[in-house]
Amino acid sequence: MKARVDQDACIGCGLCPDICPEVFEMTDDDVARVIVEVVPPDAEDQAKEAADACPVDAIDIEE
Ligand code: SF4
């Protein structure tokens, strides 16, 4: 599974790294980015939860 953040859409709310710090972090520009090539299996549920929680739907999950 892969995750992707649309940084043009991200409003920097910080929710995704709060929910799933294994996959997301905030950059110095206050947008989220994905820090892993492939989502670790034990973080998949959290990554999906972060995608669902994103207020601007900026996170894409590729199964
Ligand atoms: S939850 Fe969405 S808007 Fe918030 S930091 Fe993550 S990608 Fe950006």
mmCIF file of N, CA, C and O and ligand atoms in Angstrom:
data_model
loop_
_atom_site.group_PDB
_atom_site.id
_atom_site.type_symbol
_atom_site.label_atom_id
_atom_site.label_comp_id
_atom_site.label_asym_id
_atom_site.label_seq_id
_atom_site.Cartn_x
_atom_site.Cartn_y
_atom_site.Cartn_z
ATOM 1 N N MET A 1 0.835 -1.182 0.000
ATOM 2 C CA MET A 1 0.000 0.000 0.000
ATOM 3 C C MET A 1 0.886 1.253 0.000
ATOM 4 O O MET A 1 1.913 1.286 0.660
ATOM 5 N N LYS A 2 0.448 2.243 -0.791
ATOM 6 C CA LYS A 2 1.194 3.498 -0.848
ATOM 7 C C LYS A 2 0.287 4.653 -0.460
ATOM 8 O O LYS A 2 -0.917 4.595 -0.656
ATOM 9 N N ALA A 3 0.894 5.707 0.059
ATOM 10 C CA ALA A 3 0.145 6.905 0.416
ATOM 11 C C ALA A 3 0.762 8.097 -0.300
ATOM 12 O O ALA A 3 1.969 8.119 -0.568
ATOM 13 N N ARG A 4 -0.088 9.050 -0.628
ATOM 14 C CA ARG A 4 0.394 10.242 -1.303
ATOM 15 C C ARG A 4 -0.352 11.459 -0.754
ATOM 16 O O ARG A 4 -1.553 11.373 -0.487
ATOM 17 N N VAL A 5 0.355 12.563 -0.574
ATOM 18 C CA VAL A 5 -0.278 13.800 -0.125
ATOM 19 C C VAL A 5 -0.245 14.813 -1.263
ATOM 20 O O VAL A 5 0.808 15.052 -1.852
ATOM 21 N N ASP A 6 -1.390 15.374 -1.567
ATOM 22 C CA ASP A 6 -1.459 16.481 -2.515
ATOM 23 C C ASP A 6 -1.109 17.752 -1.739
ATOM 24 O O ASP A 6 -1.941 18.312 -1.031
ATOM 25 N N GLN A 7 0.136 18.183 -1.879
ATOM 26 C CA GLN A 7 0.606 19.298 -1.057
ATOM 27 C C GLN A 7 -0.023 20.629 -1.479
ATOM 28 O O GLN A 7 -0.016 21.581 -0.703
ATOM 29 N N ASP A 8 -0.585 20.702 -2.677
ATOM 30 C CA ASP A 8 -1.299 21.919 -3.072
ATOM 31 C C ASP A 8 -2.644 22.010 -2.353
ATOM 32 O O ASP A 8 -3.153 23.104 -2.131
ATOM 33 N N ALA A 9 -3.194 20.856 -2.013
ATOM 34 C CA ALA A 9 -4.488 20.843 -1.334
ATOM 35 C C ALA A 9 -4.341 20.907 0.189
ATOM 36 O O ALA A 9 -5.220 21.420 0.881
ATOM 37 N N CYS A 10 -3.236 20.403 0.705
ATOM 38 C CA CYS A 10 -3.024 20.337 2.162
ATOM 39 C C CYS A 10 -3.093 21.727 2.784
ATOM 40 O O CYS A 10 -2.482 22.671 2.287
ATOM 41 N N ILE A 11 -3.847 21.835 3.900
ATOM 42 C CA ILE A 11 -3.950 23.120 4.606
ATOM 43 C C ILE A 11 -3.130 23.123 5.893
ATOM 44 O O ILE A 11 -3.246 24.024 6.715
ATOM 45 N N GLY A 12 -2.309 22.080 6.068
ATOM 46 C CA GLY A 12 -1.377 22.060 7.195
ATOM 47 C C GLY A 12 -2.009 21.905 8.556
ATOM 48 O O GLY A 12 -1.497 22.416 9.548
ATOM 49 N N CYS A 13 -3.107 21.175 8.630
ATOM 50 C CA CYS A 13 -3.808 21.039 9.916
ATOM 51 C C CYS A 13 -3.055 20.161 10.914
ATOM 52 O O CYS A 13 -3.284 20.230 12.105
ATOM 53 N N GLY A 14 -2.174 19.306 10.411
ATOM 54 C CA GLY A 14 -1.361 18.477 11.305
ATOM 55 C C GLY A 14 -2.012 17.181 11.746
ATOM 56 O O GLY A 14 -1.432 16.425 12.525
ATOM 57 N N LEU A 15 -3.200 16.905 11.244
ATOM 58 C CA LEU A 15 -3.940 15.725 11.701
ATOM 59 C C LEU A 15 -3.278 14.413 11.275
ATOM 60 O O LEU A 15 -3.188 13.468 12.065
ATOM 61 N N CYS A 16 -2.819 14.350 10.036
ATOM 62 C CA CYS A 16 -2.318 13.051 9.549
ATOM 63 C C CYS A 16 -1.070 12.558 10.302
ATOM 64 O O CYS A 16 -1.016 11.387 10.670
ATOM 65 N N PRO A 17 -0.079 13.429 10.578
ATOM 66 C CA PRO A 17 1.034 12.916 11.395
ATOM 67 C C PRO A 17 0.624 12.611 12.833
ATOM 68 O O PRO A 17 1.238 11.753 13.480
ATOM 69 N N ASP A 18 -0.409 13.292 13.327
ATOM 70 C CA ASP A 18 -0.912 12.956 14.660
ATOM 71 C C ASP A 18 -1.484 11.546 14.669
ATOM 72 O O ASP A 18 -1.257 10.770 15.600
ATOM 73 N N ILE A 19 -2.236 11.218 13.628
ATOM 74 C CA ILE A 19 -2.896 9.912 13.563
ATOM 75 C C ILE A 19 -1.911 8.818 13.162
ATOM 76 O O ILE A 19 -1.942 7.714 13.696
ATOM 77 N N CYS A 20 -1.019 9.115 12.241
ATOM 78 C CA CYS A 20 -0.141 8.081 11.693
ATOM 79 C C CYS A 20 1.282 8.625 11.466
ATOM 80 O O CYS A 20 1.692 8.857 10.320
ATOM 81 N N PRO A 21 2.028 8.792 12.554
ATOM 82 C CA PRO A 21 3.380 9.372 12.436
ATOM 83 C C PRO A 21 4.381 8.463 11.722
ATOM 84 O O PRO A 21 5.440 8.928 11.315
ATOM 85 N N GLU A 22 4.027 7.191 11.563
ATOM 86 C CA GLU A 22 4.927 6.287 10.829
ATOM 87 C C GLU A 22 4.974 6.612 9.339
ATOM 88 O O GLU A 22 5.913 6.246 8.648
ATOM 89 N N VAL A 23 3.934 7.288 8.866
ATOM 90 C CA VAL A 23 3.802 7.517 7.418
ATOM 91 C C VAL A 23 3.868 9.006 7.049
ATOM 92 O O VAL A 23 4.391 9.348 5.997
ATOM 93 N N PHE A 24 3.352 9.872 7.915
ATOM 94 C CA PHE A 24 3.245 11.293 7.561
ATOM 95 C C PHE A 24 4.062 12.152 8.519
ATOM 96 O O PHE A 24 4.189 11.835 9.694
ATOM 97 N N GLU A 25 4.596 13.250 7.976
ATOM 98 C CA GLU A 25 5.194 14.261 8.837
ATOM 99 C C GLU A 25 4.933 15.628 8.211
ATOM 100 O O GLU A 25 4.609 15.740 7.027
ATOM 101 N N MET A 26 5.073 16.667 9.047
ATOM 102 C CA MET A 26 4.911 18.020 8.532
ATOM 103 C C MET A 26 6.271 18.532 8.072
ATOM 104 O O MET A 26 7.294 18.288 8.714
ATOM 105 N N THR A 27 6.287 19.254 6.972
ATOM 106 C CA THR A 27 7.525 19.856 6.494
ATOM 107 C C THR A 27 7.698 21.232 7.126
ATOM 108 O O THR A 27 6.796 21.738 7.798
ATOM 109 N N ASP A 28 8.842 21.842 6.879
ATOM 110 C CA ASP A 28 9.088 23.202 7.378
ATOM 111 C C ASP A 28 8.121 24.200 6.754
ATOM 112 O O ASP A 28 7.913 25.287 7.289
ATOM 113 N N ASP A 29 7.542 23.833 5.623
ATOM 114 C CA ASP A 29 6.566 24.711 4.966
ATOM 115 C C ASP A 29 5.149 24.473 5.471
ATOM 116 O O ASP A 29 4.183 25.005 4.899
ATOM 117 N N ASP A 30 5.033 23.641 6.527
ATOM 118 C CA ASP A 30 3.713 23.382 7.115
ATOM 119 C C ASP A 30 2.740 22.690 6.176
ATOM 120 O O ASP A 30 1.548 22.993 6.165
ATOM 121 N N VAL A 31 3.254 21.786 5.375
ATOM 122 C CA VAL A 31 2.394 20.866 4.647
ATOM 123 C C VAL A 31 2.849 19.455 5.011
ATOM 124 O O VAL A 31 3.988 19.243 5.413
ATOM 125 N N ALA A 32 1.950 18.514 4.841
ATOM 126 C CA ALA A 32 2.287 17.135 5.182
ATOM 127 C C ALA A 32 3.041 16.485 4.032
ATOM 128 O O ALA A 32 2.881 16.859 2.866
ATOM 129 N N ARG A 33 3.875 15.512 4.381
ATOM 130 C CA ARG A 33 4.494 14.690 3.341
ATOM 131 C C ARG A 33 4.564 13.256 3.821
ATOM 132 O O ARG A 33 4.516 12.972 5.028
ATOM 133 N N VAL A 34 4.706 12.367 2.847
ATOM 134 C CA VAL A 34 4.802 10.940 3.147
ATOM 135 C C VAL A 34 6.274 10.585 3.283
ATOM 136 O O VAL A 34 7.090 10.964 2.449
ATOM 137 N N ILE A 35 6.623 9.873 4.337
ATOM 138 C CA ILE A 35 8.033 9.603 4.624
ATOM 139 C C ILE A 35 8.429 8.158 4.359
ATOM 140 O O ILE A 35 9.558 7.768 4.645
ATOM 141 N N VAL A 36 7.518 7.373 3.816
ATOM 142 C CA VAL A 36 7.858 5.973 3.505
ATOM 143 C C VAL A 36 7.486 5.659 2.056
ATOM 144 O O VAL A 36 6.522 6.199 1.519
ATOM 145 N N GLU A 37 8.264 4.812 1.428
ATOM 146 C CA GLU A 37 7.968 4.385 0.053
ATOM 147 C C GLU A 37 6.714 3.513 0.042
ATOM 148 O O GLU A 37 5.827 3.678 -0.783
ATOM 149 N N VAL A 38 6.695 2.582 0.983
ATOM 150 C CA VAL A 38 5.552 1.670 1.129
ATOM 151 C C VAL A 38 5.074 1.755 2.575
ATOM 152 O O VAL A 38 5.891 1.761 3.503
ATOM 153 N N VAL A 39 3.760 1.837 2.749
ATOM 154 C CA VAL A 39 3.204 1.910 4.102
ATOM 155 C C VAL A 39 3.452 0.586 4.821
ATOM 156 O O VAL A 39 3.073 -0.477 4.304
ATOM 157 N N PRO A 40 4.097 0.614 5.984
ATOM 158 C CA PRO A 40 4.308 -0.636 6.725
ATOM 159 C C PRO A 40 2.965 -1.282 7.057
ATOM 160 O O PRO A 40 2.012 -0.574 7.385
ATOM 161 N N PRO A 41 2.883 -2.609 6.962
ATOM 162 C CA PRO A 41 1.605 -3.290 7.206
ATOM 163 C C PRO A 41 0.948 -2.904 8.526
ATOM 164 O O PRO A 41 -0.269 -2.728 8.580
ATOM 165 N N ASP A 42 1.736 -2.704 9.552
ATOM 166 C CA ASP A 42 1.136 -2.390 10.856
ATOM 167 C C ASP A 42 0.664 -0.939 10.943
ATOM 168 O O ASP A 42 0.070 -0.549 11.944
ATOM 169 N N ALA A 43 0.931 -0.143 9.916
ATOM 170 C CA ALA A 43 0.469 1.249 9.912
ATOM 171 C C ALA A 43 -0.646 1.485 8.894
ATOM 172 O O ALA A 43 -1.139 2.599 8.760
ATOM 173 N N GLU A 44 -1.075 0.433 8.207
ATOM 174 C CA GLU A 44 -2.057 0.610 7.127
ATOM 175 C C GLU A 44 -3.388 1.159 7.636
ATOM 176 O O GLU A 44 -3.968 2.062 7.032
ATOM 177 N N ASP A 45 -3.871 0.610 8.745
ATOM 178 C CA ASP A 45 -5.153 1.069 9.278
ATOM 179 C C ASP A 45 -5.088 2.548 9.662
ATOM 180 O O ASP A 45 -5.999 3.319 9.383
ATOM 181 N N GLN A 46 -3.976 2.920 10.280
ATOM 182 C CA GLN A 46 -3.816 4.316 10.689
ATOM 183 C C GLN A 46 -3.692 5.237 9.476
ATOM 184 O O GLN A 46 -4.209 6.361 9.486
ATOM 185 N N ALA A 47 -2.998 4.771 8.445
ATOM 186 C CA ALA A 47 -2.850 5.588 7.235
ATOM 187 C C ALA A 47 -4.213 5.825 6.587
ATOM 188 O O ALA A 47 -4.523 6.937 6.144
ATOM 189 N N LYS A 48 -5.043 4.782 6.550
ATOM 190 C CA LYS A 48 -6.390 4.934 5.998
ATOM 191 C C LYS A 48 -7.225 5.875 6.866
ATOM 192 O O LYS A 48 -7.998 6.687 6.357
ATOM 193 N N GLU A 49 -7.044 5.735 8.172
ATOM 194 C CA GLU A 49 -7.773 6.609 9.095
ATOM 195 C C GLU A 49 -7.377 8.067 8.857
ATOM 196 O O GLU A 49 -8.218 8.971 8.850
ATOM 197 N N ALA A 50 -6.086 8.300 8.649
ATOM 198 C CA ALA A 50 -5.606 9.665 8.385
ATOM 199 C C ALA A 50 -6.210 10.194 7.092
ATOM 200 O O ALA A 50 -6.625 11.355 7.016
ATOM 201 N N ALA A 51 -6.266 9.352 6.064
ATOM 202 C CA ALA A 51 -6.843 9.777 4.785
ATOM 203 C C ALA A 51 -8.318 10.141 4.966
ATOM 204 O O ALA A 51 -8.788 11.143 4.417
ATOM 205 N N ASP A 52 -9.038 9.334 5.750
ATOM 206 C CA ASP A 52 -10.452 9.623 5.992
ATOM 207 C C ASP A 52 -10.630 10.905 6.804
ATOM 208 O O ASP A 52 -11.615 11.628 6.629
ATOM 209 N N ALA A 53 -9.669 11.171 7.691
ATOM 210 C CA ALA A 53 -9.804 12.307 8.598
ATOM 211 C C ALA A 53 -9.377 13.626 7.958
ATOM 212 O O ALA A 53 -9.760 14.694 8.443
ATOM 213 N N CYS A 54 -8.600 13.575 6.896
ATOM 214 C CA CYS A 54 -8.097 14.811 6.277
ATOM 215 C C CYS A 54 -9.268 15.703 5.868
ATOM 216 O O CYS A 54 -10.123 15.287 5.087
ATOM 217 N N PRO A 55 -9.299 16.932 6.365
ATOM 218 C CA PRO A 55 -10.460 17.802 6.111
ATOM 219 C C PRO A 55 -10.580 18.257 4.658
ATOM 220 O O PRO A 55 -11.657 18.698 4.241
ATOM 221 N N VAL A 56 -9.491 18.175 3.896
ATOM 222 C CA VAL A 56 -9.562 18.623 2.491
ATOM 223 C C VAL A 56 -9.313 17.475 1.518
ATOM 224 O O VAL A 56 -9.066 17.701 0.334
ATOM 225 N N ASP A 57 -9.347 16.247 2.042
ATOM 226 C CA ASP A 57 -9.237 15.069 1.187
ATOM 227 C C ASP A 57 -7.953 15.079 0.346
ATOM 228 O O ASP A 57 -7.960 14.742 -0.836
ATOM 229 N N ALA A 58 -6.847 15.465 0.991
ATOM 230 C CA ALA A 58 -5.575 15.625 0.258
ATOM 231 C C ALA A 58 -4.739 14.355 0.240
ATOM 232 O O ALA A 58 -3.680 14.335 -0.380
ATOM 233 N N ILE A 59 -5.207 13.307 0.922
ATOM 234 C CA ILE A 59 -4.404 12.080 1.013
ATOM 235 C C ILE A 59 -5.013 10.995 0.136
ATOM 236 O O ILE A 59 -6.191 10.681 0.243
ATOM 237 N N ASP A 60 -4.171 10.466 -0.742
ATOM 238 C CA ASP A 60 -4.578 9.346 -1.599
ATOM 239 C C ASP A 60 -3.932 8.075 -1.085
ATOM 240 O O ASP A 60 -2.727 8.041 -0.823
ATOM 241 N N ILE A 61 -4.722 7.028 -0.984
ATOM 242 C CA ILE A 61 -4.208 5.717 -0.609
ATOM 243 C C ILE A 61 -4.314 4.796 -1.808
ATOM 244 O O ILE A 61 -5.375 4.691 -2.426
ATOM 245 N N GLU A 62 -3.207 4.175 -2.155
ATOM 246 C CA GLU A 62 -3.179 3.246 -3.280
ATOM 247 C C GLU A 62 -2.974 1.841 -2.727
ATOM 248 O O GLU A 62 -1.942 1.553 -2.125
ATOM 249 N N GLU A 63 -3.987 1.005 -2.898
ATOM 250 C CA GLU A 63 -3.908 -0.357 -2.323
ATOM 251 C C GLU A 63 -2.887 -1.201 -3.055
ATOM 252 O O GLU A 63 -2.686 -1.055 -4.227
HETATM 253 S S1 SF4 B 1 -4.711 15.847 7.348
HETATM 254 FE FE1 SF4 B 1 -4.774 16.671 5.266
HETATM 255 S S2 SF4 B 1 -4.775 18.908 5.504
HETATM 256 FE FE2 SF4 B 1 -4.133 18.004 7.469
HETATM 257 S S3 SF4 B 1 -1.890 18.003 7.369
HETATM 258 FE FE3 SF4 B 1 -2.603 15.981 6.628
HETATM 259 S S4 SF4 B 1 -2.776 16.213 4.384
HETATM 260 FE FE4 SF4 B 1 -2.654 18.256 5.263
#
